[in-house]
CSV table of C-alpha atoms and ligand atoms in Angstrom, one decimal:
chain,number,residue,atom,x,y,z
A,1,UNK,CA,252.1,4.7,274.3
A,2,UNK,CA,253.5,1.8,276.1
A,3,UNK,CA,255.1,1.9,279.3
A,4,UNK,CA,257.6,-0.6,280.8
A,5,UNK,CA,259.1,0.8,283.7
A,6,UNK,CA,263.0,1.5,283.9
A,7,UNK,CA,263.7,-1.4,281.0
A,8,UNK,CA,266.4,0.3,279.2
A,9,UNK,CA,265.3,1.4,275.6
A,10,UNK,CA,267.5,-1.0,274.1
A,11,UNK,CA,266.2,-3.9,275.8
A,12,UNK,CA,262.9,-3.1,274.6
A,13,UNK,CA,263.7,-2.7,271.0
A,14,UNK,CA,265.1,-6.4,271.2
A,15,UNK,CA,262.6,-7.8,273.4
A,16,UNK,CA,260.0,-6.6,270.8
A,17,UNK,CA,262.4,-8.3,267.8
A,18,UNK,CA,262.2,-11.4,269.6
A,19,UNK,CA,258.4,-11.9,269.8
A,20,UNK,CA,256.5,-14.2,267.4
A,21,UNK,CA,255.8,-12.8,264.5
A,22,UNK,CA,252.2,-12.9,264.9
A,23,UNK,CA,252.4,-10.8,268.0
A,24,UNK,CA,254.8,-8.0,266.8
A,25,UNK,CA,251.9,-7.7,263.7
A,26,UNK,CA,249.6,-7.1,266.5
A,27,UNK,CA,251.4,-4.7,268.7
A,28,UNK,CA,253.5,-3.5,266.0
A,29,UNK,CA,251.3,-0.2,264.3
A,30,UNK,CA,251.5,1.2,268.2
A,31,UNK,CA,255.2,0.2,268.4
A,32,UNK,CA,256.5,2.3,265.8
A,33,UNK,CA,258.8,5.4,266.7
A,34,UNK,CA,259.4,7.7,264.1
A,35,UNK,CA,261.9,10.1,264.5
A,36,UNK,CA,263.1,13.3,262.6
A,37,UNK,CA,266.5,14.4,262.6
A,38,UNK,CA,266.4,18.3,261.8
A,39,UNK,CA,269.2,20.6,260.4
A,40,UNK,CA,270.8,22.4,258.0
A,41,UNK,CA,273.4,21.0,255.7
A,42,UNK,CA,276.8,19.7,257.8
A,43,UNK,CA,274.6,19.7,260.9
A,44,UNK,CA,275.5,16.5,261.7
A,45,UNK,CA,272.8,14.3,260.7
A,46,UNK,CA,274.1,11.5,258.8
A,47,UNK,CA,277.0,11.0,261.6
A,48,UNK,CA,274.3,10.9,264.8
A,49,UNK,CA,272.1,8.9,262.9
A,50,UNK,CA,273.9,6.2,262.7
A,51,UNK,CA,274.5,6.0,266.0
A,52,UNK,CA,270.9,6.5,266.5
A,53,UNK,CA,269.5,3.8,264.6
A,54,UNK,CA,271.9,1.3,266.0
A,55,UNK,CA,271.3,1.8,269.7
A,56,UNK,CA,266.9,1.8,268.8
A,57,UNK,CA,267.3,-0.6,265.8
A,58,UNK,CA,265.4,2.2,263.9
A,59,UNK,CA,265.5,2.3,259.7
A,60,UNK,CA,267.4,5.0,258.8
A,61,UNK,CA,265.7,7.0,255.8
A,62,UNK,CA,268.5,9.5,254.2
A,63,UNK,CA,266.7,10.9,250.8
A,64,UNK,CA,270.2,12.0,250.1
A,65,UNK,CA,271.4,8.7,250.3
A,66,UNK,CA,268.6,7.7,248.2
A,67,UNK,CA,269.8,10.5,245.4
A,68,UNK,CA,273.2,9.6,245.5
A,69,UNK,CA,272.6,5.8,245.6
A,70,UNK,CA,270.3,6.6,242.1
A,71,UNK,CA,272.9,8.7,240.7
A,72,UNK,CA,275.7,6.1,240.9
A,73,UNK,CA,273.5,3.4,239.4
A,74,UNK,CA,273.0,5.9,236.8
A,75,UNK,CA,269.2,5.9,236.8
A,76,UNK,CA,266.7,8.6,235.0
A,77,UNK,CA,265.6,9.5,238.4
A,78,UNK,CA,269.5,10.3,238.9
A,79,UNK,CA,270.8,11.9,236.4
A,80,UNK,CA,267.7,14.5,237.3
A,81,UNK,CA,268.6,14.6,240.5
A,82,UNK,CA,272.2,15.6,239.5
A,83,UNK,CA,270.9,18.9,238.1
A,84,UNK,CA,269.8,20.2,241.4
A,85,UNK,CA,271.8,18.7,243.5
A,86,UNK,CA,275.2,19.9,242.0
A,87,UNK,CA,273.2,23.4,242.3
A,88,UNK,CA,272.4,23.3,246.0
A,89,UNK,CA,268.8,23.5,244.7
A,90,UNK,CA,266.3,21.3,246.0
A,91,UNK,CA,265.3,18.1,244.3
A,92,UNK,CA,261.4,18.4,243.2
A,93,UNK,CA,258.8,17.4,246.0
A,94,UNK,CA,257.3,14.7,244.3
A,95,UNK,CA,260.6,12.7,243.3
A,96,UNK,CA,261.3,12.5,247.0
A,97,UNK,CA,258.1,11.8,248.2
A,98,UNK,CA,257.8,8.9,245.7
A,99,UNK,CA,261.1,7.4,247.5
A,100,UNK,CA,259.9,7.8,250.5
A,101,UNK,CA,256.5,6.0,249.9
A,102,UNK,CA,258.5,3.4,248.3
A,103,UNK,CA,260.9,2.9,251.2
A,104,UNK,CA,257.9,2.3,253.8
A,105,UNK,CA,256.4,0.1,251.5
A,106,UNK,CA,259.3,-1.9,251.4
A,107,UNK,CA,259.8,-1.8,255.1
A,108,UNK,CA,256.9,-3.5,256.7
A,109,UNK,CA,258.1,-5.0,259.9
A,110,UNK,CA,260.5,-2.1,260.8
A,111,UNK,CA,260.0,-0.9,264.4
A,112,UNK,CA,260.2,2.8,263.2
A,113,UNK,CA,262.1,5.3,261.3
A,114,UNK,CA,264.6,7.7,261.5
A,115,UNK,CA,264.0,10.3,258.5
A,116,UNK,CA,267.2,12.1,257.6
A,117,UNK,CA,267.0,15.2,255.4
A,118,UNK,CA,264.0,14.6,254.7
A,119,UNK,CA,261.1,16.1,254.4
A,120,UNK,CA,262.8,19.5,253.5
A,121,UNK,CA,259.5,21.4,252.7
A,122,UNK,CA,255.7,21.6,254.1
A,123,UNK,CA,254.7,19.7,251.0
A,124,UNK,CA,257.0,16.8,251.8
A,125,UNK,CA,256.2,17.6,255.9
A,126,UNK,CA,252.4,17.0,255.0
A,127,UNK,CA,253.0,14.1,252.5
A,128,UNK,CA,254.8,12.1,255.2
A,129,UNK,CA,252.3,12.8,257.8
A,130,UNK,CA,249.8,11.3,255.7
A,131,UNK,CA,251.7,8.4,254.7
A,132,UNK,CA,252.3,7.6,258.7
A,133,UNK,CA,248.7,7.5,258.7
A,134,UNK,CA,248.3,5.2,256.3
A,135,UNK,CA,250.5,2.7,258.7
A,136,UNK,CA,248.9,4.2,261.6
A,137,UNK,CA,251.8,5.6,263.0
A,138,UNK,CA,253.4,9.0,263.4
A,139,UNK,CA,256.7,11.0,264.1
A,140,UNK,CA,257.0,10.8,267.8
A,141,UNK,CA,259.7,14.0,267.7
A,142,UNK,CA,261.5,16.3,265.8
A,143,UNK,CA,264.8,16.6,266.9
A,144,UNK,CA,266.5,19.7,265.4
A,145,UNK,CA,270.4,20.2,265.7
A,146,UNK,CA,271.4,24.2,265.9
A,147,UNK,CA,274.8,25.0,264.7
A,148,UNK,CA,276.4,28.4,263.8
A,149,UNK,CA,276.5,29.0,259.7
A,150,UNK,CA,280.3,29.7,260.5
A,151,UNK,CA,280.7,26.0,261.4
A,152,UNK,CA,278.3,24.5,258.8
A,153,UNK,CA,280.6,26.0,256.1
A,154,UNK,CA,283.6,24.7,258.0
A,155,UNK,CA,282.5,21.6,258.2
A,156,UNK,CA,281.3,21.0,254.4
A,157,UNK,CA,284.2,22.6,252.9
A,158,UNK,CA,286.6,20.2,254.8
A,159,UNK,CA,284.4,17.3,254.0
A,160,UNK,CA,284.4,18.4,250.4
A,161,UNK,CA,288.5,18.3,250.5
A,162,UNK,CA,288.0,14.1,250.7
A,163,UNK,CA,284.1,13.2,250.6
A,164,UNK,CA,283.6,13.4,246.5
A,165,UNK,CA,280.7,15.0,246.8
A,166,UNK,CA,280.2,17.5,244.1
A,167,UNK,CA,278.1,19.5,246.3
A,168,UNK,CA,281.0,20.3,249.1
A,169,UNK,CA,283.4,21.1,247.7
A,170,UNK,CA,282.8,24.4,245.8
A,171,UNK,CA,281.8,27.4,248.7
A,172,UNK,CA,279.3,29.1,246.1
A,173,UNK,CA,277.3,25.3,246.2
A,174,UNK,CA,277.6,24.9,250.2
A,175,UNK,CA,276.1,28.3,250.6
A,176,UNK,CA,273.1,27.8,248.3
A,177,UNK,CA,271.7,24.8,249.9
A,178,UNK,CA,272.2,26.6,253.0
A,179,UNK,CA,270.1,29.8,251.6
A,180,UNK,CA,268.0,26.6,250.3
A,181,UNK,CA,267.5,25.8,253.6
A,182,UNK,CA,266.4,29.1,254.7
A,183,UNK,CA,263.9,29.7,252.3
A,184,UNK,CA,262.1,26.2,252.3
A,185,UNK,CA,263.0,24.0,255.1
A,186,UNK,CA,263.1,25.9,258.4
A,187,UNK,CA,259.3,25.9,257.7
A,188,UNK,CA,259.3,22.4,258.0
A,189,UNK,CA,260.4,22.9,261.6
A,190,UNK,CA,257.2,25.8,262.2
A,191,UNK,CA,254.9,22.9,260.8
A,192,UNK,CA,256.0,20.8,263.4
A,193,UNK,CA,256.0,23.6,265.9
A,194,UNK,CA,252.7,23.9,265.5
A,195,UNK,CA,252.0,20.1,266.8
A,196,UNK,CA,254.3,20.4,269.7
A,197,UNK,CA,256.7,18.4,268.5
A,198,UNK,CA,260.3,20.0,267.9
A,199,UNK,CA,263.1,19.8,270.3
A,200,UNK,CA,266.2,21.9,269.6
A,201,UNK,CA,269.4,20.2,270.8
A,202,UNK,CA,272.9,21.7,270.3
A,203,UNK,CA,274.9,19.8,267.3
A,204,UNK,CA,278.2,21.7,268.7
A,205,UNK,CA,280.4,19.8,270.4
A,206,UNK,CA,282.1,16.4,270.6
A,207,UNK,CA,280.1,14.0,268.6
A,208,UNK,CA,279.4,11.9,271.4
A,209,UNK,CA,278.1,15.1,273.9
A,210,UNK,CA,275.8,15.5,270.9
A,211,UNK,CA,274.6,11.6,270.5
A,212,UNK,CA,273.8,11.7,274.8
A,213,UNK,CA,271.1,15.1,274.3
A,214,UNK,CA,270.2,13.2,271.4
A,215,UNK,CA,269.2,10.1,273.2
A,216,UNK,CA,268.3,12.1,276.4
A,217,UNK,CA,265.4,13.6,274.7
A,218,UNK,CA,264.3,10.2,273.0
A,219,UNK,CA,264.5,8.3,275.6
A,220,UNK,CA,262.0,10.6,277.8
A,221,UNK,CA,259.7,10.2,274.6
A,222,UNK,CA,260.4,6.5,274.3
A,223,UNK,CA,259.0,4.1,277.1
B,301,AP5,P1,271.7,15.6,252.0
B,301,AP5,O1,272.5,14.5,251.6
B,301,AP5,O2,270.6,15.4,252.9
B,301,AP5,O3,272.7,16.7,252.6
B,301,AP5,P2,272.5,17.9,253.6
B,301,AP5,O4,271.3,17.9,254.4
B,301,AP5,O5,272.6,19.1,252.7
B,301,AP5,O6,273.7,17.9,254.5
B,301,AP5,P3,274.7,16.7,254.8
B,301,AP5,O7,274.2,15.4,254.6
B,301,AP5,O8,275.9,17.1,254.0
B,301,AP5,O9,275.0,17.1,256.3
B,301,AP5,P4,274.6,16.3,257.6
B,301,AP5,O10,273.6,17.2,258.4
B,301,AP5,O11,274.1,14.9,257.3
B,301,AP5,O12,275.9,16.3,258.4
B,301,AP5,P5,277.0,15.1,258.5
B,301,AP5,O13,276.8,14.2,259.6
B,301,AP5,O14,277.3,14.6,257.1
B,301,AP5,O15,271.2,16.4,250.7
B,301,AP5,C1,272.0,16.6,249.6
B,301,AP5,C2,271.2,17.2,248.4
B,301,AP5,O16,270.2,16.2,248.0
B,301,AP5,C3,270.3,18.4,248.8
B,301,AP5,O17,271.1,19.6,248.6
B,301,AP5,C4,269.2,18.3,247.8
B,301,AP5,O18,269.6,18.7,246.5
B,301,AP5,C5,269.0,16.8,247.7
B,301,AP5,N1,267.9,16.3,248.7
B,301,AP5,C6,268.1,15.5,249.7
B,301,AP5,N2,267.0,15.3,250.4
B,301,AP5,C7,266.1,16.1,249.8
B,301,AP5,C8,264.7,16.3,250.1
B,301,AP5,N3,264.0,15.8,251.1
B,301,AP5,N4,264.0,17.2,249.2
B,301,AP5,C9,264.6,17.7,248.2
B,301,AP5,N5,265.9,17.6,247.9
B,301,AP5,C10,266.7,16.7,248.7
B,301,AP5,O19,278.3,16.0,258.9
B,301,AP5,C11,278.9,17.0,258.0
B,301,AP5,C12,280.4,17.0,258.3
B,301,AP5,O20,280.6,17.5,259.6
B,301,AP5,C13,281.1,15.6,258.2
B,301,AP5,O21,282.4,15.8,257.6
B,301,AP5,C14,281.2,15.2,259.7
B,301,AP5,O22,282.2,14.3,259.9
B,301,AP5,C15,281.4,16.5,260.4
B,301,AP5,N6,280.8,16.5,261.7
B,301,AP5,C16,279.7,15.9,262.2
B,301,AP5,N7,279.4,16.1,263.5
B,301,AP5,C17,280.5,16.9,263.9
B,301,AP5,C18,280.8,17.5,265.1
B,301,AP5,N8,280.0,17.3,266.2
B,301,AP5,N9,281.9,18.3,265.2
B,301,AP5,C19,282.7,18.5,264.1
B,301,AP5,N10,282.4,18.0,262.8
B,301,AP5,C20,281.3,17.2,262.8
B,302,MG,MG1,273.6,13.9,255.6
């Protein structure tokens, strides 16, 4: 991992986008920071990571973006999606994993990623490490935002009073995908564990307290 003294991690990030081409192809595979943002549903991930991926310059990868983007455009793949989705349930391994591979593909020259809800099992947890590989590259750090179920509900439910999302705003939905959560993606975090590489920061809070851990721990990862 590179070192550059006390540059700021911003200034490296656009120091690096202002290189020739030819040099960031070099460098670039050893560049790469990958980040995981961990949590249950109504955690906070989609709000810190967009804070997140504009202060690194990271590409924000958000499968449930991805499902909802498919499911507006109407597509096969989103009209599936719907089912589960609409049930709390999880959407099947391999439809997110192919969205995923297709979204690095399409990505070649991005300084790294910031994976959002995703991957949500061990399947998906080993799928993406070996994807990584393929780039030569891996997730730097699992950052994993605790926050009481009390305040998950709270926060979905509201949501669901304005957001449209026919996943918030019925409590019977908000509670499945957070028994969903239970029973297949905390083990995501135990995978992880077991290389060392989770840090649990508190998503209670203002969201700016939150966004300064957040970038705390990064930046002691990131040099
Ligand atoms: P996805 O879209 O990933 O939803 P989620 O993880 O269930 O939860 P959210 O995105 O709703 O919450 P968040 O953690 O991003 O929090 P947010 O910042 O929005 O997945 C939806 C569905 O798609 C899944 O159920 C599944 O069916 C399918 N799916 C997606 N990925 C999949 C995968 N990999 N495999 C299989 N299926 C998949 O914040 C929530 C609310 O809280 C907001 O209103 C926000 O304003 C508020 N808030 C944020 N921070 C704070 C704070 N600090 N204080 C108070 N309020 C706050
Ligand atoms: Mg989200």
């Amino acid at each position: 991992m590179r070192r550059a003294g006390k540059q700021n991690t911003a200034d490296n990030v656009n120091n690096f986008n202002s290189q020739p081409l030819y040099l960031r192809f070099i460098q670039g595979v050893n560049h790469m920071f990958n980040i995981i943002l961990f949590g249950p549903p109504g955690s906070g991930k989609g709000t810190q990571s967009e804070k997140l991926i504009s202060k690194y310059g990271l590409k924000h990868l958000s499968t449930g973006d991805l499902l909802r983007s498919e499911i507006t455009s109407q597509t096969p793949l989103g009209l599936e999606a719907r089912n589960f989705m609409d049930r709390g349930q999880l959407v099947p391994d391999e439809v997110v994993i192919g969205m995923i591979s297709s979204a690095l593909e399409n990505n070649p020259k991005a300084n790294g990623f910031l994976f959002d809800g995703f991957p949500r099992t061990e399947a998906q947890s080993e799928a993406l490490d070996k994807l990584l590989k393929l780039k030569q590259t891996e997730i730097a750090v699992v950052l994993a935002l605790q926050v009481t179920e009390e305040e998950l509900i709270e926060r979905l439910l509201n949501r669901g009073l304005t957001s449209g999302r026919s996943d918030d705003n019925n409590a019977e939905v908000v509670k499945a995908r957070i028994v969903e959560y239970h029973k297949k993606t905390s083990a995501v975090a135990d995978y992880y564990r077991s290389f060392d590489k989770v840090v649990e920061v508190s998503g209670e809070g203002t969201v700016d307290e939150i966004f300064d851990s957040l970038c705390n721990e990064i930046d002691k990862r990131k040099s």
